[in-house]
Amino acid sequence: MEMRDFDSPAKNTWCPGCNNFGILAAVKQVLAELVNSGEARPEEIVILSGVGCHGKISDYIRVNSFYCLHGRTVPPAMGIKVANQRLKIIAFSGDGDAYAEGISHVVHAARRNLNMTLVVHDNEVFALTTSQVTPTTKRGFRTKSAPKGSFEAPLNPLHLMLSCGATFVARGFSGDPRHLRSILMEAVRHRGFSFIDVIQECVTFNPIKEKYLPKIYDLNKEGHDVTNFSAAWERASEVERIPIGIFYRVERETYEKQLLGERILAEEKPIPSIKKALQEFI
Amino acid sequence: MPIDPDFRAKRKKVGTHSGHDVWGPVNPPKELGIHGTSVAVDWDICNGDAICSEVCPVNVFDMVEVQGHPTSNRKSDPARESDCIKCLACETNCPTKAIRIEK
Ligand SMILES: Cc1ncc(C[n+]2csc(CCOP(=O)(O)OP(=O)(O)O)c2C)c(N)n1
Ligand code: SF4
Ligand code: SF4
Ligand SMILES: [Mg+2]
């Protein structure tokens, strides 16, 4: 398969120049590679997305997808994984989605080592609602709703995920789509909860690329030991330079293996008709 | 040197290739001109990196082989320029600034 086999007919409404386009391309390439290598059939891939500009990504990729409530990519992902642990689950969230409204879900998915990938499009702003501060907004950032500039200390998503027990913690940069694609491939292949915070330029409300670019470096090219928790923590503390790459990667039993062993619940019961299932709620 | 944003005014169409216009001057193998109009790639600047074809969400580009050009032996050809959704991913990621999207 090729990237274009994952094109959807939906009209793309991201702003021209939005760095979500680079993330979209990286995802399609990874999906094509997954299928071509025999690691997953197209129908075994499920993507989920939250609410925000990032969330539209599930409209733009032609695989089974679930457009979630704001901040709620993890609960349906968990349900899907438990129902059929053969499926590859990739969830896309925003910094507002994952670190504000939905933060509790992310914490528990990491703690439980649910075998899924969470990609956070971290543009440091609520973009779809036209720019309000999020938990990762830098101090001093001005918006219409914070005219004097944000005075809150931002959250460090990598520290959060490391302390919650995530078994794969990485950072990408939308300005380096080749690097993003390679860590996304590793994340999707990881058995356990894999997390990527992608620094994403929002050209309309937070054009950060030129400012960040000179500080960005690939930590995996500097001989970083990805199994060393303290080293990962230290690298994640750096602010003068901005490391991207895989900070931490270890193996631990997954949530669904402990819960189910090899059972595939979806195959144990006949699948009810969707119409019938929905009727219960109407 | 990046692609000239005013090439449509300053250059002349000298032919077509794979369904798109070619803007001169063209003197092969050393001078290849600009391929495409709404998605324009300056082949004299293109270094064959191919990041444009990797990031384009709608597969506008084909990489084609050329011989004897001083910059590179392959060039990015905007073979399906009418499919462009003007996301600018190619333009912003091109390391030699060889691409210009008509806004
Ligand atoms: C439950 C709920 N609360 C609030 C909103 C309003 N809302 C829509 S998008 C959004 C923020 C999106 O920000 P982020 O997750 O960072 O995504 P981005 O647009 O930056 O990609 C909010 C608060 C909503 N749709 N649903
Ligand atoms: S507002 Fe920002 S994040 Fe949303 S589509 Fe536009 S550039 Fe992209
Ligand atoms: S602007 Fe976007 S859609 Fe158009 S050719 Fe460039 S990468 Fe492709
Ligand atoms: Mg955001």
Short mmCIF file of C-alpha atoms and ligand atoms in Angstrom, two decimals:
data_model
loop_
_atom_site.label_atom_id
_atom_site.label_comp_id
_atom_site.label_asym_id
_atom_site.label_seq_id
_atom_site.Cartn_x
_atom_site.Cartn_y
_atom_site.Cartn_z
CA MET A 1 0.00 0.00 0.00
CA GLU A 2 1.01 3.59 -0.47
CA MET A 3 0.25 6.76 1.44
CA ARG A 4 -2.48 7.69 -1.01
CA ASP A 5 -4.40 4.49 -0.21
CA PHE A 6 -5.18 6.13 3.12
CA ASP A 7 -6.59 9.33 1.55
CA SER A 8 -10.15 10.09 2.56
CA PRO A 9 -12.68 12.08 0.53
CA ALA A 10 -13.13 14.63 3.35
CA LYS A 11 -12.18 18.21 2.47
CA ASN A 12 -9.21 19.35 4.53
CA THR A 13 -9.93 22.55 6.47
CA TRP A 14 -6.64 23.09 8.33
CA CYS A 15 -5.06 26.50 7.67
CA PRO A 16 -2.54 26.66 4.82
CA GLY A 17 0.87 25.97 6.36
CA CYS A 18 -0.55 24.22 9.45
CA ASN A 19 2.02 21.74 10.72
CA ASN A 20 -0.72 19.15 11.26
CA PHE A 21 -0.22 18.41 7.55
CA GLY A 22 3.29 17.11 8.25
CA ILE A 23 1.96 14.91 11.06
CA LEU A 24 -0.78 13.60 8.75
CA ALA A 25 1.76 12.64 6.10
CA ALA A 26 3.99 10.90 8.67
CA VAL A 27 1.01 8.91 9.96
CA LYS A 28 -0.04 7.76 6.50
CA GLN A 29 3.50 6.63 5.75
CA VAL A 30 3.68 4.66 8.99
CA LEU A 31 0.33 3.00 8.29
CA ALA A 32 1.45 2.00 4.80
CA GLU A 33 4.64 0.54 6.26
CA LEU A 34 2.66 -1.39 8.88
CA VAL A 35 0.49 -2.96 6.21
CA ASN A 36 3.34 -3.63 3.77
CA SER A 37 5.44 -5.34 6.43
CA GLY A 38 2.51 -7.59 7.36
CA GLU A 39 2.32 -6.19 10.91
CA ALA A 40 -1.32 -5.17 10.53
CA ARG A 41 -4.05 -5.42 7.96
CA PRO A 42 -5.77 -2.08 7.19
CA GLU A 43 -8.92 -3.25 8.95
CA GLU A 44 -6.89 -4.01 12.09
CA ILE A 45 -5.85 -0.37 12.52
CA VAL A 46 -8.06 1.92 14.57
CA ILE A 47 -7.41 5.60 15.07
CA LEU A 48 -9.09 7.89 17.57
CA SER A 49 -8.97 11.63 17.95
CA GLY A 50 -10.09 14.28 20.39
CA VAL A 51 -11.74 17.62 19.75
CA GLY A 52 -9.66 20.46 18.32
CA CYS A 53 -7.87 21.16 15.06
CA HIS A 54 -5.84 17.97 15.59
CA GLY A 55 -9.04 15.96 15.92
CA LYS A 56 -9.86 16.38 12.24
CA ILE A 57 -7.06 13.94 11.47
CA SER A 58 -9.48 11.06 11.89
CA ASP A 59 -11.55 12.49 9.02
CA TYR A 60 -8.49 12.60 6.79
CA ILE A 61 -7.27 9.01 7.06
CA ARG A 62 -9.23 6.18 5.54
CA VAL A 63 -9.13 3.56 8.31
CA ASN A 64 -11.60 2.71 11.06
CA SER A 65 -11.75 5.71 13.33
CA PHE A 66 -13.53 7.08 16.35
CA TYR A 67 -14.03 10.81 16.82
CA CYS A 68 -14.14 11.17 20.59
CA LEU A 69 -15.47 13.73 23.03
CA HIS A 70 -12.97 16.42 24.03
CA GLY A 71 -10.20 14.85 26.12
CA ARG A 72 -11.65 11.36 25.80
CA THR A 73 -9.49 9.47 23.34
CA VAL A 74 -8.27 7.03 25.97
CA PRO A 75 -11.53 5.55 27.36
CA PRO A 76 -12.85 4.36 23.97
CA ALA A 77 -9.33 3.23 23.04
CA MET A 78 -9.30 1.10 26.15
CA GLY A 79 -12.70 -0.37 25.34
CA ILE A 80 -11.62 -1.20 21.80
CA LYS A 81 -8.34 -2.78 22.92
CA VAL A 82 -10.07 -4.90 25.55
CA ALA A 83 -12.71 -6.03 23.05
CA ASN A 84 -10.11 -7.00 20.47
CA GLN A 85 -6.49 -6.88 21.53
CA ARG A 86 -5.34 -7.72 18.03
CA LEU A 87 -6.15 -4.20 16.87
CA LYS A 88 -3.46 -1.52 16.56
CA ILE A 89 -4.68 1.56 18.35
CA ILE A 90 -3.35 5.03 17.64
CA ALA A 91 -4.94 8.02 19.34
CA PHE A 92 -4.41 11.67 18.43
CA SER A 93 -4.96 14.32 21.02
CA GLY A 94 -4.28 18.03 21.47
CA ASP A 95 -2.41 19.64 24.34
CA GLY A 96 -5.72 21.02 25.57
CA ASP A 97 -7.38 17.69 24.94
CA ALA A 98 -4.75 15.50 26.62
CA TYR A 99 -3.31 17.73 29.36
CA ALA A 100 -6.32 19.82 30.42
CA GLU A 101 -9.76 18.26 29.97
CA GLY A 102 -8.55 14.67 29.51
CA ILE A 103 -5.46 14.50 31.70
CA SER A 104 -6.80 11.91 34.14
CA HIS A 105 -7.38 9.37 31.36
CA VAL A 106 -3.85 9.78 30.05
CA VAL A 107 -2.40 9.25 33.52
CA HIS A 108 -4.20 5.93 33.96
CA ALA A 109 -3.50 4.61 30.48
CA ALA A 110 0.22 5.12 31.16
CA ARG A 111 0.03 3.60 34.64
CA ARG A 112 -1.79 0.55 33.30
CA ASN A 113 0.51 0.15 30.31
CA LEU A 114 -2.41 -0.18 27.93
CA ASN A 115 -0.95 -1.24 24.59
CA MET A 116 -1.73 1.79 22.43
CA THR A 117 -0.01 4.86 21.00
CA LEU A 118 -0.93 8.38 22.03
CA VAL A 119 0.25 11.22 19.79
CA VAL A 120 -0.27 14.68 21.25
CA HIS A 121 -0.29 17.58 18.77
CA ASP A 122 1.25 20.04 21.22
CA ASN A 123 0.83 23.54 19.79
CA GLU A 124 0.71 25.10 23.27
CA VAL A 125 -2.69 26.60 22.58
CA PHE A 126 -6.39 25.82 22.25
CA ALA A 127 -6.30 26.41 18.51
CA LEU A 128 -9.77 25.44 17.29
CA THR A 129 -11.39 27.80 19.78
CA THR A 130 -9.08 30.58 18.44
CA SER A 131 -6.32 30.72 21.05
CA GLN A 132 -6.62 30.35 24.77
CA VAL A 133 -3.87 29.12 27.11
CA THR A 134 -3.43 25.38 27.73
CA PRO A 135 -1.34 23.54 30.34
CA THR A 136 1.72 23.69 28.03
CA THR A 137 1.47 27.38 27.10
CA LYS A 138 4.73 29.15 27.93
CA ARG A 139 4.83 31.97 30.50
CA GLY A 140 4.25 35.37 28.94
CA PHE A 141 2.26 34.09 25.92
CA ARG A 142 -0.44 36.62 25.13
CA THR A 143 -3.86 35.81 23.74
CA LYS A 144 -7.17 37.64 23.64
CA SER A 145 -8.20 35.75 26.77
CA ALA A 146 -4.86 36.36 28.53
CA PRO A 147 -4.01 39.90 27.34
CA LYS A 148 -1.30 40.41 29.97
CA GLY A 149 0.32 37.10 29.09
CA SER A 150 0.05 33.72 30.78
CA PHE A 151 1.55 33.72 34.28
CA GLU A 152 1.15 29.99 34.95
CA ALA A 153 4.04 27.54 35.06
CA PRO A 154 3.62 25.11 32.14
CA LEU A 155 3.35 21.36 32.58
CA ASN A 156 6.17 19.15 31.34
CA PRO A 157 4.36 16.31 29.52
CA LEU A 158 7.45 14.08 29.41
CA HIS A 159 7.92 14.28 33.19
CA LEU A 160 4.23 13.57 33.62
CA MET A 161 4.37 10.43 31.49
CA LEU A 162 7.64 9.20 33.01
CA SER A 163 6.26 9.52 36.51
CA CYS A 164 3.02 7.76 35.55
CA GLY A 165 4.87 4.70 34.33
CA ALA A 166 4.63 5.06 30.54
CA THR A 167 6.91 2.47 28.94
CA PHE A 168 7.68 4.55 25.82
CA VAL A 169 8.15 8.30 26.09
CA ALA A 170 9.19 10.40 23.12
CA ARG A 171 9.09 13.91 21.71
CA GLY A 172 8.74 14.84 18.06
CA PHE A 173 8.86 18.11 16.17
CA SER A 174 6.49 18.84 13.30
CA GLY A 175 9.33 20.78 11.65
CA ASP A 176 11.23 17.51 11.21
CA PRO A 177 8.74 15.14 9.55
CA ARG A 178 11.31 12.42 8.76
CA HIS A 179 12.34 12.16 12.38
CA LEU A 180 8.70 12.20 13.43
CA ARG A 181 7.91 9.35 11.10
CA SER A 182 10.75 7.22 12.49
CA ILE A 183 9.77 7.67 16.14
CA LEU A 184 6.11 7.15 15.29
CA MET A 185 7.00 3.83 13.67
CA GLU A 186 8.90 2.79 16.82
CA ALA A 187 6.02 3.93 19.02
CA VAL A 188 3.45 1.95 17.07
CA ARG A 189 5.68 -1.16 17.23
CA HIS A 190 6.19 -0.81 20.99
CA ARG A 191 4.26 -3.31 23.10
CA GLY A 192 2.72 -1.16 25.81
CA PHE A 193 1.70 2.46 26.26
CA SER A 194 3.69 4.61 23.85
CA PHE A 195 3.51 8.36 24.11
CA ILE A 196 4.77 11.06 21.74
CA ASP A 197 4.48 14.74 22.50
CA VAL A 198 4.81 16.43 19.12
CA ILE A 199 5.83 20.07 19.24
CA GLN A 200 3.46 21.34 16.55
CA GLU A 201 3.54 24.76 15.01
CA CYS A 202 0.12 26.41 14.75
CA VAL A 203 0.90 28.99 12.08
CA THR A 204 -2.19 31.01 12.89
CA PHE A 205 -2.04 31.32 16.68
CA ASN A 206 1.40 30.13 17.77
CA PRO A 207 4.11 30.21 15.10
CA ILE A 208 6.95 28.65 17.11
CA LYS A 209 8.99 26.87 14.45
CA GLU A 210 11.63 29.53 13.75
CA LYS A 211 12.10 30.17 17.47
CA TYR A 212 12.49 26.49 18.41
CA LEU A 213 14.40 25.24 15.38
CA PRO A 214 17.89 26.41 16.44
CA LYS A 215 17.47 24.75 19.85
CA ILE A 216 16.23 21.35 18.61
CA TYR A 217 18.57 18.34 18.63
CA ASP A 218 18.15 14.57 18.35
CA LEU A 219 19.04 13.09 21.75
CA ASN A 220 19.34 9.55 20.35
CA LYS A 221 22.28 10.71 18.25
CA GLU A 222 24.10 11.77 21.44
CA GLY A 223 24.34 8.31 22.99
CA HIS A 224 21.37 8.49 25.34
CA ASP A 225 20.47 5.23 27.18
CA VAL A 226 16.71 4.85 26.67
CA THR A 227 16.37 2.33 29.53
CA ASN A 228 17.84 4.73 32.09
CA PHE A 229 14.97 6.46 33.88
CA SER A 230 17.09 9.16 35.57
CA ALA A 231 18.84 10.00 32.31
CA ALA A 232 15.44 10.30 30.60
CA TRP A 233 14.19 12.55 33.38
CA GLU A 234 17.26 14.77 33.13
CA ARG A 235 17.02 15.11 29.35
CA ALA A 236 13.33 15.95 29.68
CA SER A 237 14.32 18.81 32.02
CA GLU A 238 16.46 20.56 29.40
CA VAL A 239 15.19 23.94 28.25
CA GLU A 240 18.23 25.70 26.77
CA ARG A 241 18.36 23.04 24.08
CA ILE A 242 15.24 21.09 23.10
CA PRO A 243 15.85 17.34 22.79
CA ILE A 244 13.64 15.32 20.44
CA GLY A 245 13.60 11.55 20.04
CA ILE A 246 13.00 8.57 22.31
CA PHE A 247 13.67 9.44 25.97
CA TYR A 248 12.58 6.20 27.60
CA ARG A 249 11.67 2.72 26.45
CA VAL A 250 11.25 -0.41 28.58
CA GLU A 251 9.16 -3.59 28.49
CA ARG A 252 6.45 -4.30 31.04
CA GLU A 253 3.39 -6.58 30.95
CA THR A 254 0.50 -4.83 29.26
CA TYR A 255 -2.90 -4.13 30.75
CA GLU A 256 -4.81 -6.31 28.33
CA LYS A 257 -2.48 -9.31 28.63
CA GLN A 258 -2.88 -9.29 32.40
CA LEU A 259 -6.62 -8.92 32.09
CA LEU A 260 -7.27 -11.36 29.25
CA GLY A 261 -4.23 -13.48 28.49
CA GLU A 262 -4.70 -14.44 24.85
CA ARG A 263 -8.51 -14.13 24.80
CA ILE A 264 -10.12 -12.11 22.03
CA LEU A 265 -13.47 -11.12 23.48
CA ALA A 266 -14.85 -9.94 20.14
CA GLU A 267 -14.56 -13.46 18.80
CA GLU A 268 -16.26 -15.10 21.76
CA LYS A 269 -19.65 -13.54 21.14
CA PRO A 270 -21.39 -12.92 17.84
CA ILE A 271 -21.20 -9.21 16.99
CA PRO A 272 -24.67 -7.66 17.34
CA SER A 273 -25.95 -5.49 14.52
CA ILE A 274 -24.92 -1.87 15.06
CA LYS A 275 -28.51 -0.79 14.56
CA LYS A 276 -29.68 -3.07 17.35
CA ALA A 277 -26.90 -1.99 19.68
CA LEU A 278 -27.70 1.68 19.09
CA GLN A 279 -31.42 1.16 19.63
CA GLU A 280 -30.72 0.61 23.31
CA PHE A 281 -29.69 4.26 23.57
CA ILE A 282 -32.40 5.89 21.46
CA MET B 1 18.98 31.14 -3.69
CA PRO B 2 15.23 30.36 -3.39
CA ILE B 3 12.80 30.11 -6.29
CA ASP B 4 11.83 33.53 -7.65
CA PRO B 5 8.30 34.28 -6.38
CA ASP B 6 7.68 36.45 -9.47
CA PHE B 7 8.75 33.84 -12.00
CA ARG B 8 5.35 33.97 -13.74
CA ALA B 9 5.94 37.61 -14.66
CA LYS B 10 9.65 37.33 -15.35
CA ARG B 11 9.90 34.02 -17.22
CA LYS B 12 8.26 32.57 -20.32
CA LYS B 13 6.45 29.29 -20.76
CA VAL B 14 8.59 27.24 -23.08
CA GLY B 15 6.78 23.91 -23.07
CA THR B 16 4.91 21.28 -21.12
CA HIS B 17 5.92 18.12 -19.29
CA SER B 18 3.63 15.44 -17.75
CA GLY B 19 0.64 17.79 -18.01
CA HIS B 20 2.22 20.89 -16.44
CA ASP B 21 3.97 23.96 -17.84
CA VAL B 22 7.71 24.42 -18.00
CA TRP B 23 9.09 27.95 -17.55
CA GLY B 24 12.37 28.78 -19.25
CA PRO B 25 15.15 29.32 -19.84
CA VAL B 26 15.77 25.64 -20.55
CA ASN B 27 19.15 24.48 -21.88
CA PRO B 28 19.64 20.84 -20.94
CA PRO B 29 21.45 19.30 -19.28
CA LYS B 30 22.72 22.25 -17.22
CA GLU B 31 19.64 24.48 -17.13
CA LEU B 32 16.20 22.89 -16.59
CA GLY B 33 13.86 25.75 -15.69
CA ILE B 34 10.78 25.72 -13.46
CA HIS B 35 8.27 22.86 -13.60
CA GLY B 36 4.64 23.61 -12.78
CA THR B 37 2.68 26.81 -12.28
CA SER B 38 0.45 26.59 -9.19
CA VAL B 39 2.91 24.08 -7.68
CA ALA B 40 6.21 25.33 -9.08
CA VAL B 41 9.51 23.52 -8.56
CA ASP B 42 12.70 25.22 -9.72
CA TRP B 43 14.68 22.29 -11.09
CA ASP B 44 17.87 24.35 -11.11
CA ILE B 45 17.61 24.66 -7.31
CA CYS B 46 16.01 21.28 -6.42
CA ASN B 47 18.64 18.99 -4.84
CA GLY B 48 16.56 15.82 -5.13
CA ASP B 49 16.00 15.55 -1.36
CA ALA B 50 12.37 14.32 -1.92
CA ILE B 51 11.03 15.59 1.41
CA CYS B 52 8.26 17.34 -0.59
CA SER B 53 7.01 14.03 -1.94
CA GLU B 54 7.16 12.56 1.58
CA VAL B 55 5.19 15.33 3.27
CA CYS B 56 2.63 16.05 0.54
CA PRO B 57 -0.66 14.69 1.90
CA VAL B 58 -2.15 14.31 -1.60
CA ASN B 59 0.79 12.87 -3.53
CA VAL B 60 1.39 15.70 -5.99
CA PHE B 61 5.05 14.90 -6.70
CA ASP B 62 6.95 12.25 -8.63
CA MET B 63 10.72 12.04 -8.36
CA VAL B 64 12.23 11.82 -11.84
CA GLU B 65 15.77 11.06 -13.00
CA VAL B 66 17.81 13.63 -14.93
CA GLN B 67 21.37 13.46 -16.21
CA GLY B 68 24.24 15.91 -16.14
CA HIS B 69 22.64 18.60 -13.99
CA PRO B 70 25.07 20.27 -11.57
CA THR B 71 22.72 20.24 -8.53
CA SER B 72 21.36 16.68 -8.54
CA ASN B 73 20.40 13.68 -10.63
CA ARG B 74 16.78 13.58 -9.56
CA LYS B 75 14.17 16.28 -9.49
CA SER B 76 10.77 16.67 -7.94
CA ASP B 77 8.09 16.85 -10.61
CA PRO B 78 4.67 18.33 -9.69
CA ALA B 79 2.92 15.70 -11.79
CA ARG B 80 -0.52 16.18 -10.21
CA GLU B 81 -0.47 19.89 -9.39
CA SER B 82 -4.25 20.22 -9.72
CA ASP B 83 -4.61 17.90 -6.69
CA CYS B 84 -2.79 20.42 -4.46
CA ILE B 85 -4.73 21.49 -1.36
CA LYS B 86 -2.29 24.35 -0.64
CA CYS B 87 -1.13 23.05 2.72
CA LEU B 88 2.39 24.43 2.08
CA ALA B 89 4.06 21.38 3.67
CA CYS B 90 6.37 21.01 0.65
CA GLU B 91 7.25 24.70 0.54
CA THR B 92 8.07 24.94 4.24
CA ASN B 93 10.04 21.69 4.37
CA CYS B 94 12.09 22.09 1.18
CA PRO B 95 15.76 22.44 2.29
CA THR B 96 16.70 24.52 -0.78
CA LYS B 97 13.49 26.58 -1.01
CA ALA B 98 12.92 25.40 -4.57
CA ILE B 99 9.09 25.27 -4.34
CA ARG B 100 6.50 28.00 -4.64
CA ILE B 101 2.79 27.34 -4.14
CA GLU B 102 0.36 29.79 -5.72
CA LYS B 103 -1.63 31.04 -2.73
C1 LIG C 1 -16.34 18.84 26.69
C2 LIG C 1 -15.90 19.99 25.87
N1 LIG C 1 -15.33 21.05 26.46
C3 LIG C 1 -14.91 22.09 25.71
C4 LIG C 1 -15.05 22.07 24.37
C5 LIG C 1 -14.61 23.27 23.53
N2 LIG C 1 -13.39 23.01 22.83
C6 LIG C 1 -13.40 22.65 21.52
S1 LIG C 1 -11.86 22.47 20.90
C7 LIG C 1 -11.18 22.92 22.37
C8 LIG C 1 -9.72 23.03 22.56
C9 LIG C 1 -8.88 22.29 21.65
O1 LIG C 1 -7.53 22.50 21.99
P1 LIG C 1 -6.48 21.35 21.76
O2 LIG C 1 -6.92 20.10 22.38
O3 LIG C 1 -5.15 21.87 22.19
O4 LIG C 1 -6.55 21.14 20.19
P2 LIG C 1 -6.04 22.07 18.99
O5 LIG C 1 -7.24 22.79 18.46
O6 LIG C 1 -5.00 22.98 19.51
O7 LIG C 1 -5.51 21.09 17.99
C10 LIG C 1 -12.15 23.19 23.32
C11 LIG C 1 -11.85 23.63 24.70
C12 LIG C 1 -15.66 20.95 23.77
N3 LIG C 1 -15.81 20.84 22.46
N4 LIG C 1 -16.05 19.91 24.54
S1 SF4 C 2 -5.61 27.19 13.84
FE1 SF4 C 2 -3.52 26.43 14.02
S2 SF4 C 2 -3.68 24.25 14.52
FE2 SF4 C 2 -5.67 24.95 13.74
S3 SF4 C 2 -5.63 24.48 11.54
FE3 SF4 C 2 -4.98 26.60 11.78
S4 SF4 C 2 -2.73 26.50 11.93
FE4 SF4 C 2 -3.52 24.42 12.28
S1 SF4 C 3 1.16 22.56 -0.89
FE1 SF4 C 3 0.71 20.64 0.19
S2 SF4 C 3 -0.77 19.63 -1.15
FE2 SF4 C 3 0.19 21.22 -2.39
S3 SF4 C 3 1.90 20.17 -3.39
FE3 SF4 C 3 2.73 21.09 -1.51
S4 SF4 C 3 2.61 19.45 0.00
FE4 SF4 C 3 1.26 18.85 -1.70
MG MG C 4 -3.61 22.66 21.05
#
